[in-house]
PDB file of C-alpha atoms in Angstrom:
ATOM      1  CA  MET R 638       0.254  -0.197   0.171  1.00  0.00           C
ATOM      2  CA  THR R 639       1.292   3.350  -0.849  1.00  0.00           C
ATOM      3  CA  PRO R 640       1.233   6.713   0.902  1.00  0.00           C
ATOM      4  CA  GLU R 641      -1.461   7.988  -1.901  1.00  0.00           C
ATOM      5  CA  GLN R 642      -3.504   4.345  -1.476  1.00  0.00           C
ATOM      6  CA  LEU R 643      -3.582   5.129   2.063  1.00  0.00           C
ATOM      7  CA  ARG R 644      -4.468   8.803   2.139  1.00  0.00           C
ATOM      8  CA  ALA R 645      -7.043   7.548  -0.532  1.00  0.00           C
ATOM      9  CA  PHE R 646      -8.641   4.452   1.816  1.00  0.00           C
ATOM     10  CA  CYS R 647      -8.889   6.784   5.156  1.00  0.00           C
ATOM     11  CA  LEU R 648     -10.781   9.613   3.401  1.00  0.00           C
ATOM     12  CA  GLY R 649     -13.179   6.771   1.552  1.00  0.00           C
ATOM     13  CA  PHE R 650     -15.116   6.655   4.665  1.00  0.00           C
ATOM     14  CA  GLU R 651     -18.052   8.568   5.400  1.00  0.00           C
ATOM     15  CA  ALA R 652     -17.595  11.939   6.797  1.00  0.00           C
ATOM     16  CA  ALA R 653     -13.592  11.318   7.130  1.00  0.00           C
ATOM     17  CA  VAL R 654     -11.375  14.347   6.812  1.00  0.00           C
ATOM     18  CA  GLU R 655      -7.615  14.966   6.982  1.00  0.00           C
ATOM     19  CA  GLU R 656      -6.081  17.505   8.694  1.00  0.00           C
ATOM     20  CA  PHE R 657      -2.525  18.697   9.822  1.00  0.00           C
ATOM     21  CA  PRO R 658      -2.848  19.757  13.406  1.00  0.00           C
ATOM     22  CA  PHE R 659       0.843  18.545  14.311  1.00  0.00           C
ATOM     23  CA  GLY R 660       2.383  20.327  11.109  1.00  0.00           C
ATOM     24  CA  PRO R 661       2.345  19.768   7.473  1.00  0.00           C
ATOM     25  CA  GLU R 662       4.074  16.483   7.624  1.00  0.00           C
ATOM     26  CA  THR R 663       2.025  14.547   9.406  1.00  0.00           C
ATOM     27  CA  SER R 664      -2.050  13.902   8.134  1.00  0.00           C
ATOM     28  CA  VAL R 665      -4.548  13.139  10.791  1.00  0.00           C
ATOM     29  CA  PHE R 666      -7.422  11.402   9.657  1.00  0.00           C
ATOM     30  CA  LYS R 667     -10.816  12.287  11.419  1.00  0.00           C
ATOM     31  CA  VAL R 668     -14.506  11.485  11.738  1.00  0.00           C
ATOM     32  CA  ALA R 669     -16.720  13.660  13.341  1.00  0.00           C
ATOM     33  CA  GLY R 670     -13.898  15.906  15.232  1.00  0.00           C
ATOM     34  CA  LYS R 671     -12.163  12.262  16.566  1.00  0.00           C
ATOM     35  CA  MET R 672      -8.960  10.632  15.267  1.00  0.00           C
ATOM     36  CA  PHE R 673      -8.855   7.135  13.588  1.00  0.00           C
ATOM     37  CA  ALA R 674      -5.733   7.306  12.084  1.00  0.00           C
ATOM     38  CA  LEU R 675      -2.247   9.277  11.996  1.00  0.00           C
ATOM     39  CA  SER R 676       0.436   9.096   9.670  1.00  0.00           C
ATOM     40  CA  ALA R 677       3.649  11.026   8.528  1.00  0.00           C
ATOM     41  CA  LEU R 678       2.531   9.924   4.777  1.00  0.00           C
ATOM     42  CA  ASP R 679       6.421  10.757   3.545  1.00  0.00           C
ATOM     43  CA  ALA R 680       7.812   8.529   6.170  1.00  0.00           C
ATOM     44  CA  ARG R 681      10.157   5.187   5.389  1.00  0.00           C
ATOM     45  CA  PRO R 682       8.624   2.891   5.823  1.00  0.00           C
ATOM     46  CA  LEU R 683       4.892   4.120   5.997  1.00  0.00           C
ATOM     47  CA  ALA R 684       3.787   3.706   9.124  1.00  0.00           C
ATOM     48  CA  VAL R 685       0.513   4.666  10.642  1.00  0.00           C
ATOM     49  CA  ASN R 686      -1.144   5.112  14.183  1.00  0.00           C
ATOM     50  CA  LEU R 687      -4.449   3.262  14.355  1.00  0.00           C
ATOM     51  CA  LYS R 688      -7.047   2.387  17.163  1.00  0.00           C
ATOM     52  CA  CYS R 689      -7.327  -0.900  18.401  1.00  0.00           C
ATOM     53  CA  GLU R 690      -9.528  -2.627  21.167  1.00  0.00           C
ATOM     54  CA  PRO R 691      -6.690  -3.250  23.814  1.00  0.00           C
ATOM     55  CA  GLU R 692      -7.334  -7.464  23.679  1.00  0.00           C
ATOM     56  CA  ASN R 693      -6.870  -7.051  19.744  1.00  0.00           C
ATOM     57  CA  ALA R 694      -3.979  -4.500  20.110  1.00  0.00           C
ATOM     58  CA  VAL R 695      -1.845  -7.003  22.340  1.00  0.00           C
ATOM     59  CA  ARG R 696      -2.728 -10.330  19.866  1.00  0.00           C
ATOM     60  CA  LEU R 697      -1.678  -8.170  16.671  1.00  0.00           C
ATOM     61  CA  ARG R 698       1.776  -7.314  18.261  1.00  0.00           C
ATOM     62  CA  ALA R 699       2.373 -11.010  19.080  1.00  0.00           C
ATOM     63  CA  GLU R 700       1.389 -12.086  15.780  1.00  0.00           C
ATOM     64  CA  HIS R 701       3.275  -9.380  13.926  1.00  0.00           C
ATOM     65  CA  PRO R 702       6.144  -7.971  16.054  1.00  0.00           C
ATOM     66  CA  ASP R 703       8.182  -6.686  13.291  1.00  0.00           C
ATOM     67  CA  ALA R 704       5.238  -4.549  11.852  1.00  0.00           C
ATOM     68  CA  VAL R 705       2.640  -3.734  15.075  1.00  0.00           C
ATOM     69  CA  ALA R 706       3.982  -2.108  17.928  1.00  0.00           C
ATOM     70  CA  PRO R 707       2.232   0.012  20.677  1.00  0.00           C
ATOM     71  CA  GLY R 708       1.225   3.593  19.293  1.00  0.00           C
ATOM     72  CA  TYR R 709       4.102   5.994  19.004  1.00  0.00           C
ATOM     73  CA  HIS R 710       3.099   8.840  21.090  1.00  0.00           C
ATOM     74  CA  MET R 711      -0.323   7.458  21.810  1.00  0.00           C
ATOM     75  CA  ASN R 712      -2.274   5.738  24.815  1.00  0.00           C
ATOM     76  CA  LYS R 713      -0.202   2.229  24.202  1.00  0.00           C
ATOM     77  CA  ARG R 714      -3.434   0.472  25.568  1.00  0.00           C
ATOM     78  CA  HIS R 715      -5.498   1.511  22.755  1.00  0.00           C
ATOM     79  CA  TRP R 716      -3.607   2.532  19.659  1.00  0.00           C
ATOM     80  CA  ASN R 717      -1.126   0.756  17.915  1.00  0.00           C
ATOM     81  CA  THR R 718       1.619   1.675  14.859  1.00  0.00           C
ATOM     82  CA  VAL R 719       1.432  -0.199  12.084  1.00  0.00           C
ATOM     83  CA  THR R 720       4.309  -0.253   9.762  1.00  0.00           C
ATOM     84  CA  VAL R 721       2.210  -0.742   6.180  1.00  0.00           C
ATOM     85  CA  PRO R 722       4.811  -2.482   3.894  1.00  0.00           C
ATOM     86  CA  ALA R 723       5.634  -5.096   6.415  1.00  0.00           C
ATOM     87  CA  LEU R 724       1.841  -6.132   6.151  1.00  0.00           C
ATOM     88  CA  PRO R 725      -0.458  -7.196   3.450  1.00  0.00           C
ATOM     89  CA  ALA R 726      -2.552  -4.612   2.214  1.00  0.00           C
ATOM     90  CA  ALA R 727      -5.785  -6.456   2.984  1.00  0.00           C
ATOM     91  CA  LEU R 728      -5.023  -6.312   6.529  1.00  0.00           C
ATOM     92  CA  VAL R 729      -3.760  -3.025   6.583  1.00  0.00           C
ATOM     93  CA  ARG R 730      -7.272  -2.170   5.097  1.00  0.00           C
ATOM     94  CA  GLU R 731      -9.524  -4.295   7.973  1.00  0.00           C
ATOM     95  CA  LEU R 732      -6.749  -2.283  10.649  1.00  0.00           C
ATOM     96  CA  VAL R 733      -7.888   1.196   9.425  1.00  0.00           C
ATOM     97  CA  GLU R 734     -11.669   0.161   9.285  1.00  0.00           C
ATOM     98  CA  ASP R 735     -11.751  -1.250  12.899  1.00  0.00           C
ATOM     99  CA  SER R 736     -10.262   1.807  13.750  1.00  0.00           C
ATOM    100  CA  TYR R 737     -12.702   4.265  11.953  1.00  0.00           C
ATOM    101  CA  ASP R 738     -15.580   1.896  13.277  1.00  0.00           C
ATOM    102  CA  LEU R 739     -14.153   1.894  16.998  1.00  0.00           C
ATOM    103  CA  VAL R 740     -13.961   5.520  16.887  1.00  0.00           C
ATOM    104  CA  VAL R 741     -17.304   6.144  15.402  1.00  0.00           C
ATOM    105  CA  ALA R 742     -18.563   3.604  18.122  1.00  0.00           C
ATOM    106  CA  GLY R 743     -17.590   6.104  20.587  1.00  0.00           C
ATOM    107  CA  LEU R 744     -19.591   8.966  18.621  1.00  0.00           C
ATOM    108  CA  PRO R 745     -22.853  10.215  20.573  1.00  0.00           C
ATOM    109  CA  ARG R 746     -25.917   8.328  19.072  1.00  0.00           C
ATOM    110  CA  ALA R 747     -26.901  11.249  16.809  1.00  0.00           C
ATOM    111  CA  ALA R 748     -23.819  11.575  15.446  1.00  0.00           C
ATOM    112  CA  ARG R 749     -23.309   7.646  14.593  1.00  0.00           C
ATOM    113  CA  LEU R 750     -26.835   8.005  12.920  1.00  0.00           C
ATOM    114  CA  ARG R 751     -25.509  10.467  10.565  1.00  0.00           C
ATOM    115  CA  LEU R 752     -23.063   8.315   9.284  1.00  0.00           C
ATOM    116  CA  ASP R 753     -23.477   5.008   7.210  1.00  0.00           C
ATOM    117  CA  ARG R 754     -22.099   2.915  10.313  1.00  0.00           C
ATOM    118  CA  PRO R 755     -24.512   1.419  13.100  1.00  0.00           C
TER     119      PRO R 755
END
């Protein structure tokens, strides 16, 4: 997955936006003002911070020790840093979607109802 593909995938979710609150080099992808992905898209190797359920975060780190680490500069219990080239693109897409879904699930009911997600 290329940086352009990652950006396009993140922006493909309903109401997703890209912002730069930490400077022009760090893309922050949000839904309803809440972050679901963070990446320096020009970094090599490409990595992205993604929200994750705590038990899944631990499992993913154990299964992919070279590709998934506790979230860099994030709450280590709820965020992972995923090295994109080290994983199949399908798994990266699944992890991004899971992150988006977790953030949407935490939104107030009225905000959730405005999105395609239950």
